[in-house]
Amino acid sequence: MQVNDELLAIPVDDPIRQRASNIVEPPVDPQLELLPTNLMDWEDFERLLLDLGRHELGLRSLSYFGKRGQAQKGLDVVGTNARGKSEGIQSKRYQKFAVANLDSAVEKYTQSTVPFTLVRLVVGVSAKVDDRAVVERKAVLNEQYNPLDIDIWDQPRISEMLRDEPEIVIKYFGPRAAERFCVPHVLVPVEIPSPDAVATADAVLLGPLISTDAQRLVNRASEIADDEPDAALALYQEVRSRLSGSGFPGHAAEFDDTVVALSIRTDQAETAIRPLMDALWAAEGKGDSLGVDRVGRRLRDLADLPEFGPTHNKVPRTPRLGAAFEIADFVSDQMHTPIPTRIEIPSAAIALADRVDRARAIVFTAERALGNDDLTWIVEHREQIESTATEVDVSDIELAVRLRLVIADATGEWADLVHTARTRMRRDLKALTIARFARYKLLQAAPADADSEWRDAIGEACLAQRHADAADWLYSQRFVATRYRGIAKDTWHPLAQALSDLPSRPKIVPTANDARERAFAAMHYDEPRVAAINLRRHLLDGIRSASFHDEREARRLLGEIYRTTDDLVLAAYYSIGSGDPKEARAIAAAFGDVYHDVTEWMTSPLSWVASSALQFATEQADLIPDKDLDAVVELALSAIDDVATGTRLDSPILSPQIYLSAYGLLAALAERLSERHARTLLDMLDDAVVVKEHHYRRTDESHVEIAAGIARAHNGELRDTAVEQLVGLYARGAHPFRASARNTLLRNLDQVRDRLQEMATNDHHEAGALLGYSDPGHVSPEAARAAAQRLSTPTTNGPSGFGTGTSAVNDSLLAAVLPVEQRIPCIEMLIANASSPWEPSSNRDSYLIAASNLIDHLDEEHRAQFFDTAINYAASPPPSQADAFNASMSNPLGAMRINDRSDSRPAAAFLAARLTASTLEKRVVRDAALRLIGVGSDDDYRVTTALQLVQSELGDSIGLLAQGSWTLRSLAAILWAESTDLPDDLGLALSQDRDVRVRRALATALAKAEHRHDANARDILLRDPRWSVRSILSSTAQLPD
């Protein structure tokens, strides 16, 4: 007998790959012994054998052996095992299987010419094979056809194989059979997957059309579409329904165009509205803007509207179709908007929509307004929102609750809604309502109430198996605890992680789960519009699901995005609202010379908001208009008082904090304070001067600037009080003093000299150096000699180790009072130390600057020697092993990083400039310094100071300086003000420089330049938006140091 030897691959859409047509449930039996394979439809038995071939034998590349015919019920399949050998399966439909049947099955293979050799032949029989003769014959055939392994899979054998295959049992015999049959005989139970899981696996393997048995409907619809469009439309709608119902809406959407076309042909266009609107809301819930756009295009086609352009003056096919398109177009516009805008609701279109679409449209619009923080819009449309909620109170309770939550957020009227939630609302909606109430309480600065409500919401969410929501709310609880109580141990994160790992029902409010990830990807690829759109969705999801952690993160990231796109007002709004003080200051700086009023935010009851607003204002303190100054100062003082009295709750530990931010703002405004405000502030800080030894106050940094600023701006008793506080802070090393604070002490040296001398005597090195710099006559010989001794000591840095930081500059100020012959060894040692291969550039810089403090009255021989050494050093410094090591630790991916870009060459140029004695030497220094522009990390400060010492040789270089860094432009401004022949245009340009430091330098120089009194640049600076600039030229202002 010859059999066709053709191998035909089994197509994916072959009926054999489809799901079982008839699930055979066994009779009730607490412990099944055999599965009812003998009762199965023949096609299903064939499918079962195919599955067993894959799962039991591990066969792949399954192919038909021969051509299938309708009269032939046997299945001849060949597959390849893991070793690459061929194995075959035959199915036999017998209720009684005899020896003759076995012989026939074997001969079908052995008497055929085939292009392969089987190593195993399986004969599948749906019934029980218990004839002894068959068993004996099988043994004979195995011996006869060795090495072919001939096997019989009958009902008992198949049942045995399926005992540990619950997925296959569910597929053919149902979940109850799996529960009773797939009982393990060991203590570890076999996990029984749900029927949905099996269906999904089938859909992945076979494709959704086949797994839902929709392929034949598609084929039939395609065949009759031309002649019977009505019937074809019904079939396609059934296909869409099956795919959507099985969880494959994307596959269902592939038939939308066909359904639309057939609906138009059959004059049933309006029948397509319902499935398309369902698709619209499903896409919106997932944040799928492309899906929303796709629905909009199909509704546009259905409504017979132009493919592109405006449609407001076009007549749709029917009013309802036009309304459906208008709603879809509105939703699409809102989802593609990167910035919050005033919402214009399409009321007329919504009025024509079905009840459910009307409710969903109002929910979408109201929640969008909430996401925009447009509570005014919600209040204005309250009646419409409430009536819609009442309309769907029974049919769509989820929508009704969400509408009422929006109203409660906008009006603060929560009592009735919370009562309803606690007494008769469905558990998941109860959890959502309580969580949203917790968010409201937090925004009202009631953290204890918020924490309690979130705790209740988490419990209800867990009972409703909404573990994802519960995890989000745990993070909200963590924020409350860390912000208002300080965190000792983080118990929230591990619990939230554990909840996230549990199986969870979908989130109560549909969210775009990947909006955050899409936003980060867009930020990475520099697509700010896409990032902003997705972050706005992330913000909306965080608000309506009461996930305050996500809401705050979205606000922070939106602030960053809007700063990069120069939408600075929005950037300030979101960064301050998120409580991101660092970003708030960056945005304030990005405003440049434009003042942005954030005083409204300073009064916020939320500590992170108020403190961020105060820090924003601190960055812009120089821009605060004179007319607004007193009001801003009062707000800062009130903020401090509110925290002290408990009127406003502040964070006990974590930044940003209201009171520290308020002190920071007052410090920035110290020179502008009125006498009344200055006195009030000094009284508030009076007790903060003296502290226990080795202690400090968190207000110290601001206190230093406040005392210094008041001392500079006021006279008499107020100045004396400020100076006393300043010197007290200096005595205990409260905080590193900036140059302006030190200069304030020097300007009041008569008042503080004795205190400084006492400090120096008690080894306060900063005080000793300050005296040495300002009043060398009062430096004791002992202190000067001790300093010289330290300066004459070789560096201890070497191959065995090196460190950063020296006291050389302070010591040089003390040793500078010594005779020149005692200073020369110090200079030689400092230069030697600066040349050591084991000194980093930051140390070398200190050594060279210290040497420059000691060069007064040198003899010519040493002066020339040191000059040559300094110039050579500026051109080619000795190699530094320490710098090489630091550079090796600069990789951004390193676990430990050193980011030291210091360069000591500019300091060498400065030393050389201090040592010049001739025009030629000044030109040499000038050229050396100009070559070093851009070197190092100090914005050319050292280079500029070197050039300033040789400015007589800079006549041809002013233009170059005016195009350089802020320090070089400042020098150009000074040189222009001092000159009599440089063009006015240069002064005009510098008076409008983007950097306020340049304008301050120019104003200071012009205040001393009588010959430039009528310069236009002067008039511009008098109108400068920054107080620190215009006050320099004001007749009542005191010249700054």
mmCIF file of N, CA and C in Angstrom, residues 220-324:
data_model
loop_
_atom_site.group_PDB
_atom_site.id
_atom_site.type_symbol
_atom_site.label_atom_id
_atom_site.label_comp_id
_atom_site.label_asym_id
_atom_site.label_seq_id
_atom_site.Cartn_x
_atom_site.Cartn_y
_atom_site.Cartn_z
ATOM 1 N N ARG A 220 -15.946 34.436 5.644
ATOM 2 C CA ARG A 220 -17.302 34.475 5.086
ATOM 3 C C ARG A 220 -17.718 35.897 4.764
ATOM 4 N N ALA A 221 -17.427 36.836 5.647
ATOM 5 C CA ALA A 221 -17.791 38.237 5.409
ATOM 6 C C ALA A 221 -17.097 38.778 4.170
ATOM 7 N N SER A 222 -15.842 38.406 4.007
ATOM 8 C CA SER A 222 -15.098 38.862 2.835
ATOM 9 C C SER A 222 -15.718 38.333 1.547
ATOM 10 N N GLU A 223 -16.218 37.100 1.614
ATOM 11 C CA GLU A 223 -16.812 36.493 0.426
ATOM 12 C C GLU A 223 -18.107 37.175 0.008
ATOM 13 N N ILE A 224 -18.915 37.603 0.971
ATOM 14 C CA ILE A 224 -20.252 38.105 0.655
ATOM 15 C C ILE A 224 -20.352 39.619 0.693
ATOM 16 N N ALA A 225 -19.224 40.313 0.971
ATOM 17 C CA ALA A 225 -19.287 41.762 1.171
ATOM 18 C C ALA A 225 -19.845 42.487 -0.042
ATOM 19 N N ASP A 226 -19.520 42.045 -1.242
ATOM 20 C CA ASP A 226 -19.987 42.750 -2.434
ATOM 21 C C ASP A 226 -21.477 42.561 -2.667
ATOM 22 N N ASP A 227 -21.960 41.324 -2.471
ATOM 23 C CA ASP A 227 -23.355 41.018 -2.781
ATOM 24 C C ASP A 227 -24.291 41.203 -1.589
ATOM 25 N N GLU A 228 -23.801 40.958 -0.383
ATOM 26 C CA GLU A 228 -24.655 41.038 0.800
ATOM 27 C C GLU A 228 -23.972 41.911 1.864
ATOM 28 N N PRO A 229 -23.880 43.212 1.635
ATOM 29 C CA PRO A 229 -23.155 44.073 2.581
ATOM 30 C C PRO A 229 -23.778 44.086 3.972
ATOM 31 N N ASP A 230 -25.115 43.937 4.059
ATOM 32 C CA ASP A 230 -25.734 43.936 5.388
ATOM 33 C C ASP A 230 -25.278 42.741 6.202
ATOM 34 N N ALA A 231 -25.279 41.581 5.579
ATOM 35 C CA ALA A 231 -24.840 40.378 6.288
ATOM 36 C C ALA A 231 -23.356 40.452 6.612
ATOM 37 N N ALA A 232 -22.555 40.973 5.665
ATOM 38 C CA ALA A 232 -21.116 41.106 5.913
ATOM 39 C C ALA A 232 -20.858 42.046 7.079
ATOM 40 N N LEU A 233 -21.626 43.151 7.148
ATOM 41 C CA LEU A 233 -21.468 44.099 8.256
ATOM 42 C C LEU A 233 -21.754 43.422 9.592
ATOM 43 N N ALA A 234 -22.808 42.620 9.629
ATOM 44 C CA ALA A 234 -23.133 41.917 10.879
ATOM 45 C C ALA A 234 -22.010 40.965 11.275
ATOM 46 N N LEU A 235 -21.408 40.282 10.292
ATOM 47 C CA LEU A 235 -20.310 39.358 10.596
ATOM 48 C C LEU A 235 -19.084 40.114 11.116
ATOM 49 N N TYR A 236 -18.736 41.220 10.464
ATOM 50 C CA TYR A 236 -17.574 41.989 10.924
ATOM 51 C C TYR A 236 -17.794 42.568 12.327
ATOM 52 N N GLN A 237 -19.015 42.988 12.600
ATOM 53 C CA GLN A 237 -19.305 43.487 13.944
ATOM 54 C C GLN A 237 -19.196 42.375 14.977
ATOM 55 N N GLU A 238 -19.573 41.149 14.599
ATOM 56 C CA GLU A 238 -19.401 40.018 15.510
ATOM 57 C C GLU A 238 -17.918 39.725 15.730
ATOM 58 N N VAL A 239 -17.130 39.854 14.656
ATOM 59 C CA VAL A 239 -15.683 39.642 14.779
ATOM 60 C C VAL A 239 -15.089 40.662 15.758
ATOM 61 N N ARG A 240 -15.479 41.930 15.596
ATOM 62 C CA ARG A 240 -14.970 42.964 16.505
ATOM 63 C C ARG A 240 -15.391 42.693 17.937
ATOM 64 N N SER A 241 -16.620 42.247 18.105
ATOM 65 C CA SER A 241 -17.122 41.967 19.447
ATOM 66 C C SER A 241 -16.336 40.834 20.091
ATOM 67 N N ARG A 242 -16.066 39.775 19.328
ATOM 68 C CA ARG A 242 -15.320 38.640 19.890
ATOM 69 C C ARG A 242 -13.898 39.038 20.264
ATOM 70 N N LEU A 243 -13.254 39.780 19.382
ATOM 71 C CA LEU A 243 -11.870 40.165 19.658
ATOM 72 C C LEU A 243 -11.799 41.103 20.858
ATOM 73 N N SER A 244 -12.681 42.087 20.919
ATOM 74 C CA SER A 244 -12.683 43.020 22.052
ATOM 75 C C SER A 244 -13.008 42.300 23.348
ATOM 76 N N GLY A 245 -13.989 41.409 23.289
ATOM 77 C CA GLY A 245 -14.372 40.673 24.483
ATOM 78 C C GLY A 245 -13.299 39.744 24.988
ATOM 79 N N SER A 246 -12.398 39.322 24.108
ATOM 80 C CA SER A 246 -11.312 38.423 24.501
ATOM 81 C C SER A 246 -10.051 39.178 24.891
ATOM 82 N N GLY A 247 -10.129 40.499 24.920
ATOM 83 C CA GLY A 247 -8.981 41.289 25.367
ATOM 84 C C GLY A 247 -8.031 41.678 24.258
ATOM 85 N N PHE A 248 -8.520 41.761 23.003
ATOM 86 C CA PHE A 248 -7.661 42.139 21.882
ATOM 87 C C PHE A 248 -8.294 43.294 21.109
ATOM 88 N N PRO A 249 -8.461 44.444 21.787
ATOM 89 C CA PRO A 249 -9.100 45.586 21.114
ATOM 90 C C PRO A 249 -8.289 46.106 19.933
ATOM 91 N N GLY A 250 -6.973 45.965 19.994
ATOM 92 C CA GLY A 250 -6.155 46.412 18.871
ATOM 93 C C GLY A 250 -6.439 45.624 17.612
ATOM 94 N N HIS A 251 -6.615 44.323 17.760
ATOM 95 C CA HIS A 251 -6.957 43.496 16.598
ATOM 96 C C HIS A 251 -8.364 43.816 16.107
ATOM 97 N N ALA A 252 -9.253 44.111 17.075
ATOM 98 C CA ALA A 252 -10.612 44.476 16.684
ATOM 99 C C ALA A 252 -10.609 45.770 15.878
ATOM 100 N N ALA A 253 -9.737 46.704 16.251
ATOM 101 C CA ALA A 253 -9.697 48.001 15.570
ATOM 102 C C ALA A 253 -9.258 47.875 14.118
ATOM 103 N N GLU A 254 -8.584 46.783 13.771
ATOM 104 C CA GLU A 254 -8.143 46.598 12.389
ATOM 105 C C GLU A 254 -9.323 46.490 11.428
ATOM 106 N N PHE A 255 -10.496 46.163 11.963
ATOM 107 C CA PHE A 255 -11.667 46.007 11.106
ATOM 108 C C PHE A 255 -12.540 47.257 11.112
ATOM 109 N N ASP A 256 -12.089 48.322 11.795
ATOM 110 C CA ASP A 256 -12.913 49.522 11.889
ATOM 111 C C ASP A 256 -13.174 50.137 10.527
ATOM 112 N N ASP A 257 -12.134 50.224 9.688
ATOM 113 C CA ASP A 257 -12.318 50.842 8.375
ATOM 114 C C ASP A 257 -13.337 50.065 7.547
ATOM 115 N N THR A 258 -13.248 48.746 7.635
ATOM 116 C CA THR A 258 -14.188 47.915 6.885
ATOM 117 C C THR A 258 -15.606 48.117 7.391
ATOM 118 N N VAL A 259 -15.765 48.159 8.713
ATOM 119 C CA VAL A 259 -17.097 48.371 9.288
ATOM 120 C C VAL A 259 -17.637 49.741 8.894
ATOM 121 N N VAL A 260 -16.789 50.753 8.925
ATOM 122 C CA VAL A 260 -17.229 52.090 8.537
ATOM 123 C C VAL A 260 -17.700 52.097 7.088
ATOM 124 N N ALA A 261 -16.897 51.499 6.201
ATOM 125 C CA ALA A 261 -17.266 51.475 4.777
ATOM 126 C C ALA A 261 -18.591 50.743 4.552
ATOM 127 N N LEU A 262 -18.765 49.610 5.208
ATOM 128 C CA LEU A 262 -20.005 48.850 5.047
ATOM 129 C C LEU A 262 -21.182 49.581 5.678
ATOM 130 N N SER A 263 -20.958 50.260 6.786
ATOM 131 C CA SER A 263 -22.034 51.009 7.425
ATOM 132 C C SER A 263 -22.540 52.118 6.505
ATOM 133 N N ILE A 264 -21.614 52.763 5.810
ATOM 134 C CA ILE A 264 -22.009 53.820 4.884
ATOM 135 C C ILE A 264 -22.763 53.228 3.699
ATOM 136 N N ARG A 265 -22.275 52.103 3.175
ATOM 137 C CA ARG A 265 -22.930 51.456 2.024
ATOM 138 C C ARG A 265 -24.347 51.016 2.351
ATOM 139 N N THR A 266 -24.555 50.603 3.587
ATOM 140 C CA THR A 266 -25.858 50.055 3.964
ATOM 141 C C THR A 266 -26.749 51.076 4.660
ATOM 142 N N ASP A 267 -26.336 52.346 4.640
ATOM 143 C CA ASP A 267 -27.124 53.402 5.300
ATOM 144 C C ASP A 267 -27.325 53.117 6.784
ATOM 145 N N GLN A 268 -26.310 52.535 7.413
ATOM 146 C CA GLN A 268 -26.380 52.257 8.843
ATOM 147 C C GLN A 268 -25.228 52.942 9.569
ATOM 148 N N ALA A 269 -24.887 54.125 9.098
ATOM 149 C CA ALA A 269 -23.699 54.791 9.640
ATOM 150 C C ALA A 269 -23.781 54.973 11.146
ATOM 151 N N GLU A 270 -24.969 55.277 11.645
ATOM 152 C CA GLU A 270 -25.082 55.543 13.076
ATOM 153 C C GLU A 270 -24.879 54.291 13.918
ATOM 154 N N THR A 271 -25.040 53.122 13.330
ATOM 155 C CA THR A 271 -24.837 51.900 14.110
ATOM 156 C C THR A 271 -23.372 51.712 14.490
ATOM 157 N N ALA A 272 -22.471 52.388 13.781
ATOM 158 C CA ALA A 272 -21.038 52.259 14.081
ATOM 159 C C ALA A 272 -20.604 53.182 15.206
ATOM 160 N N ILE A 273 -21.475 54.083 15.631
ATOM 161 C CA ILE A 273 -21.081 55.041 16.667
ATOM 162 C C ILE A 273 -20.727 54.336 17.968
ATOM 163 N N ARG A 274 -21.594 53.407 18.393
ATOM 164 C CA ARG A 274 -21.390 52.782 19.695
ATOM 165 C C ARG A 274 -20.033 52.076 19.811
ATOM 166 N N PRO A 275 -19.700 51.147 18.880
ATOM 167 C CA PRO A 275 -18.387 50.493 19.042
ATOM 168 C C PRO A 275 -17.217 51.462 18.910
ATOM 169 N N LEU A 276 -17.373 52.485 18.056
ATOM 170 C CA LEU A 276 -16.276 53.437 17.909
ATOM 171 C C LEU A 276 -16.118 54.301 19.153
ATOM 172 N N MET A 277 -17.219 54.706 19.748
ATOM 173 C CA MET A 277 -17.113 55.482 20.983
ATOM 174 C C MET A 277 -16.558 54.638 22.116
ATOM 175 N N ASP A 278 -16.936 53.361 22.156
ATOM 176 C CA ASP A 278 -16.321 52.470 23.155
ATOM 177 C C ASP A 278 -14.820 52.406 22.949
ATOM 178 N N ALA A 279 -14.417 52.302 21.675
ATOM 179 C CA ALA A 279 -12.971 52.267 21.384
ATOM 180 C C ALA A 279 -12.304 53.584 21.776
ATOM 181 N N LEU A 280 -13.034 54.694 21.570
ATOM 182 C CA LEU A 280 -12.489 56.004 21.943
ATOM 183 C C LEU A 280 -12.200 56.065 23.427
ATOM 184 N N TRP A 281 -13.152 55.676 24.255
ATOM 185 C CA TRP A 281 -12.955 55.777 25.703
ATOM 186 C C TRP A 281 -11.941 54.760 26.198
ATOM 187 N N ALA A 282 -11.882 53.603 25.553
ATOM 188 C CA ALA A 282 -10.868 52.620 25.945
ATOM 189 C C ALA A 282 -9.471 53.156 25.656
ATOM 190 N N ALA A 283 -9.307 53.778 24.477
ATOM 191 C CA ALA A 283 -7.998 54.338 24.119
ATOM 192 C C ALA A 283 -7.635 55.497 25.040
ATOM 193 N N GLU A 284 -8.600 56.346 25.353
ATOM 194 C CA GLU A 284 -8.324 57.464 26.258
ATOM 195 C C GLU A 284 -7.918 56.964 27.633
ATOM 196 N N GLY A 285 -8.586 55.918 28.122
ATOM 197 C CA GLY A 285 -8.256 55.384 29.442
ATOM 198 C C GLY A 285 -6.830 54.888 29.528
ATOM 199 N N LYS A 286 -6.329 54.366 28.434
ATOM 200 C CA LYS A 286 -4.954 53.849 28.400
ATOM 201 C C LYS A 286 -3.940 54.922 28.011
ATOM 202 N N GLY A 287 -4.428 56.118 27.714
ATOM 203 C CA GLY A 287 -3.507 57.160 27.275
ATOM 204 C C GLY A 287 -3.023 56.944 25.855
ATOM 205 N N ASP A 288 -3.798 56.206 25.056
ATOM 206 C CA ASP A 288 -3.411 55.877 23.682
ATOM 207 C C ASP A 288 -3.920 56.965 22.752
ATOM 208 N N SER A 289 -3.138 58.003 22.573
ATOM 209 C CA SER A 289 -3.571 59.120 21.737
ATOM 210 C C SER A 289 -3.700 58.712 20.276
ATOM 211 N N LEU A 290 -2.864 57.791 19.830
ATOM 212 C CA LEU A 290 -2.979 57.320 18.447
ATOM 213 C C LEU A 290 -4.289 56.582 18.234
ATOM 214 N N GLY A 291 -4.694 55.790 19.244
ATOM 215 C CA GLY A 291 -5.976 55.105 19.146
ATOM 216 C C GLY A 291 -7.126 56.090 19.113
ATOM 217 N N VAL A 292 -7.034 57.162 19.899
ATOM 218 C CA VAL A 292 -8.068 58.200 19.886
ATOM 219 C C VAL A 292 -8.114 58.871 18.510
ATOM 220 N N ASP A 293 -6.950 59.160 17.951
ATOM 221 C CA ASP A 293 -6.910 59.784 16.620
ATOM 222 C C ASP A 293 -7.513 58.859 15.565
ATOM 223 N N ARG A 294 -7.245 57.563 15.692
ATOM 224 C CA ARG A 294 -7.772 56.598 14.726
ATOM 225 C C ARG A 294 -9.308 56.590 14.764
ATOM 226 N N VAL A 295 -9.868 56.598 15.962
ATOM 227 C CA VAL A 295 -11.327 56.645 16.081
ATOM 228 C C VAL A 295 -11.860 57.942 15.496
ATOM 229 N N GLY A 296 -11.165 59.051 15.761
ATOM 230 C CA GLY A 296 -11.601 60.337 15.228
ATOM 231 C C GLY A 296 -11.646 60.339 13.701
ATOM 232 N N ARG A 297 -10.636 59.739 13.080
ATOM 233 C CA ARG A 297 -10.621 59.682 11.606
ATOM 234 C C ARG A 297 -11.797 58.868 11.076
ATOM 235 N N ARG A 298 -12.109 57.771 11.746
ATOM 236 C CA ARG A 298 -13.212 56.929 11.268
ATOM 237 C C ARG A 298 -14.557 57.601 11.475
ATOM 238 N N LEU A 299 -14.691 58.316 12.580
ATOM 239 C CA LEU A 299 -15.934 59.062 12.791
ATOM 240 C C LEU A 299 -16.048 60.204 11.786
ATOM 241 N N ARG A 300 -14.927 60.804 11.435
ATOM 242 C CA ARG A 300 -14.932 61.863 10.409
ATOM 243 C C ARG A 300 -15.435 61.302 9.081
ATOM 244 N N ASP A 301 -14.943 60.098 8.734
ATOM 245 C CA ASP A 301 -15.396 59.468 7.503
ATOM 246 C C ASP A 301 -16.880 59.129 7.572
ATOM 247 N N LEU A 302 -17.310 58.580 8.707
ATOM 248 C CA LEU A 302 -18.716 58.228 8.871
ATOM 249 C C LEU A 302 -19.611 59.456 8.737
ATOM 250 N N ALA A 303 -19.148 60.569 9.302
ATOM 251 C CA ALA A 303 -19.957 61.791 9.287
ATOM 252 C C ALA A 303 -19.881 62.519 7.960
ATOM 253 N N ASP A 304 -19.074 61.975 7.017
ATOM 254 C CA ASP A 304 -18.933 62.576 5.686
ATOM 255 C C ASP A 304 -18.393 63.997 5.783
ATOM 256 N N LEU A 305 -17.351 64.138 6.640
ATOM 257 C CA LEU A 305 -16.710 65.435 6.805
ATOM 258 C C LEU A 305 -15.375 65.430 6.062
ATOM 259 N N PRO A 306 -14.852 66.604 5.701
ATOM 260 C CA PRO A 306 -13.577 66.646 4.960
ATOM 261 C C PRO A 306 -12.464 65.931 5.724
ATOM 262 N N GLU A 307 -11.575 65.317 4.970
ATOM 263 C CA GLU A 307 -10.499 64.556 5.595
ATOM 264 C C GLU A 307 -9.569 65.445 6.399
ATOM 265 N N PHE A 308 -9.359 66.673 5.940
ATOM 266 C CA PHE A 308 -8.486 67.610 6.639
ATOM 267 C C PHE A 308 -9.206 68.947 6.802
ATOM 268 N N GLY A 309 -8.690 69.735 7.719
ATOM 269 C CA GLY A 309 -9.183 71.089 7.893
ATOM 270 C C GLY A 309 -10.345 71.194 8.856
ATOM 271 N N PRO A 310 -10.803 72.431 9.078
ATOM 272 C CA PRO A 310 -11.896 72.674 10.041
ATOM 273 C C PRO A 310 -13.207 72.073 9.542
ATOM 274 N N THR A 311 -14.064 71.768 10.502
ATOM 275 C CA THR A 311 -15.351 71.137 10.160
ATOM 276 C C THR A 311 -16.540 71.903 10.719
ATOM 277 N N HIS A 312 -16.290 73.025 11.425
ATOM 278 C CA HIS A 312 -17.389 73.700 12.107
ATOM 279 C C HIS A 312 -18.432 74.252 11.155
ATOM 280 N N ASN A 313 -18.029 74.527 9.904
ATOM 281 C CA ASN A 313 -18.998 75.068 8.942
ATOM 282 C C ASN A 313 -19.457 74.016 7.941
ATOM 283 N N LYS A 314 -19.221 72.741 8.249
ATOM 284 C CA LYS A 314 -19.636 71.642 7.380
ATOM 285 C C LYS A 314 -20.829 70.928 7.993
ATOM 286 N N VAL A 315 -21.678 70.368 7.122
ATOM 287 C CA VAL A 315 -22.869 69.649 7.583
ATOM 288 C C VAL A 315 -22.564 68.157 7.594
ATOM 289 N N PRO A 316 -22.637 67.490 8.753
ATOM 290 C CA PRO A 316 -22.334 66.057 8.818
ATOM 291 C C PRO A 316 -23.466 65.218 8.208
ATOM 292 N N ARG A 317 -23.181 63.938 7.997
ATOM 293 C CA ARG A 317 -24.174 63.018 7.450
ATOM 294 C C ARG A 317 -25.429 63.001 8.324
ATOM 295 N N THR A 318 -25.237 62.914 9.644
ATOM 296 C CA THR A 318 -26.346 63.035 10.604
ATOM 297 C C THR A 318 -25.844 63.836 11.792
ATOM 298 N N PRO A 319 -26.744 64.513 12.522
ATOM 299 C CA PRO A 319 -26.294 65.281 13.691
ATOM 300 C C PRO A 319 -25.569 64.419 14.719
ATOM 301 N N ARG A 320 -26.032 63.193 14.946
ATOM 302 C CA ARG A 320 -25.396 62.346 15.951
ATOM 303 C C ARG A 320 -23.988 61.963 15.527
ATOM 304 N N LEU A 321 -23.789 61.702 14.226
ATOM 305 C CA LEU A 321 -22.439 61.396 13.747
ATOM 306 C C LEU A 321 -21.528 62.618 13.892
ATOM 307 N N GLY A 322 -22.074 63.782 13.581
ATOM 308 C CA GLY A 322 -21.282 64.999 13.749
ATOM 309 C C GLY A 322 -20.910 65.230 15.192
ATOM 310 N N ALA A 323 -21.857 64.961 16.096
ATOM 311 C CA ALA A 323 -21.577 65.131 17.522
ATOM 312 C C ALA A 323 -20.523 64.142 17.996
ATOM 313 N N ALA A 324 -20.620 62.896 17.541
ATOM 314 C CA ALA A 324 -19.636 61.887 17.947
ATOM 315 C C ALA A 324 -18.246 62.283 17.485
#
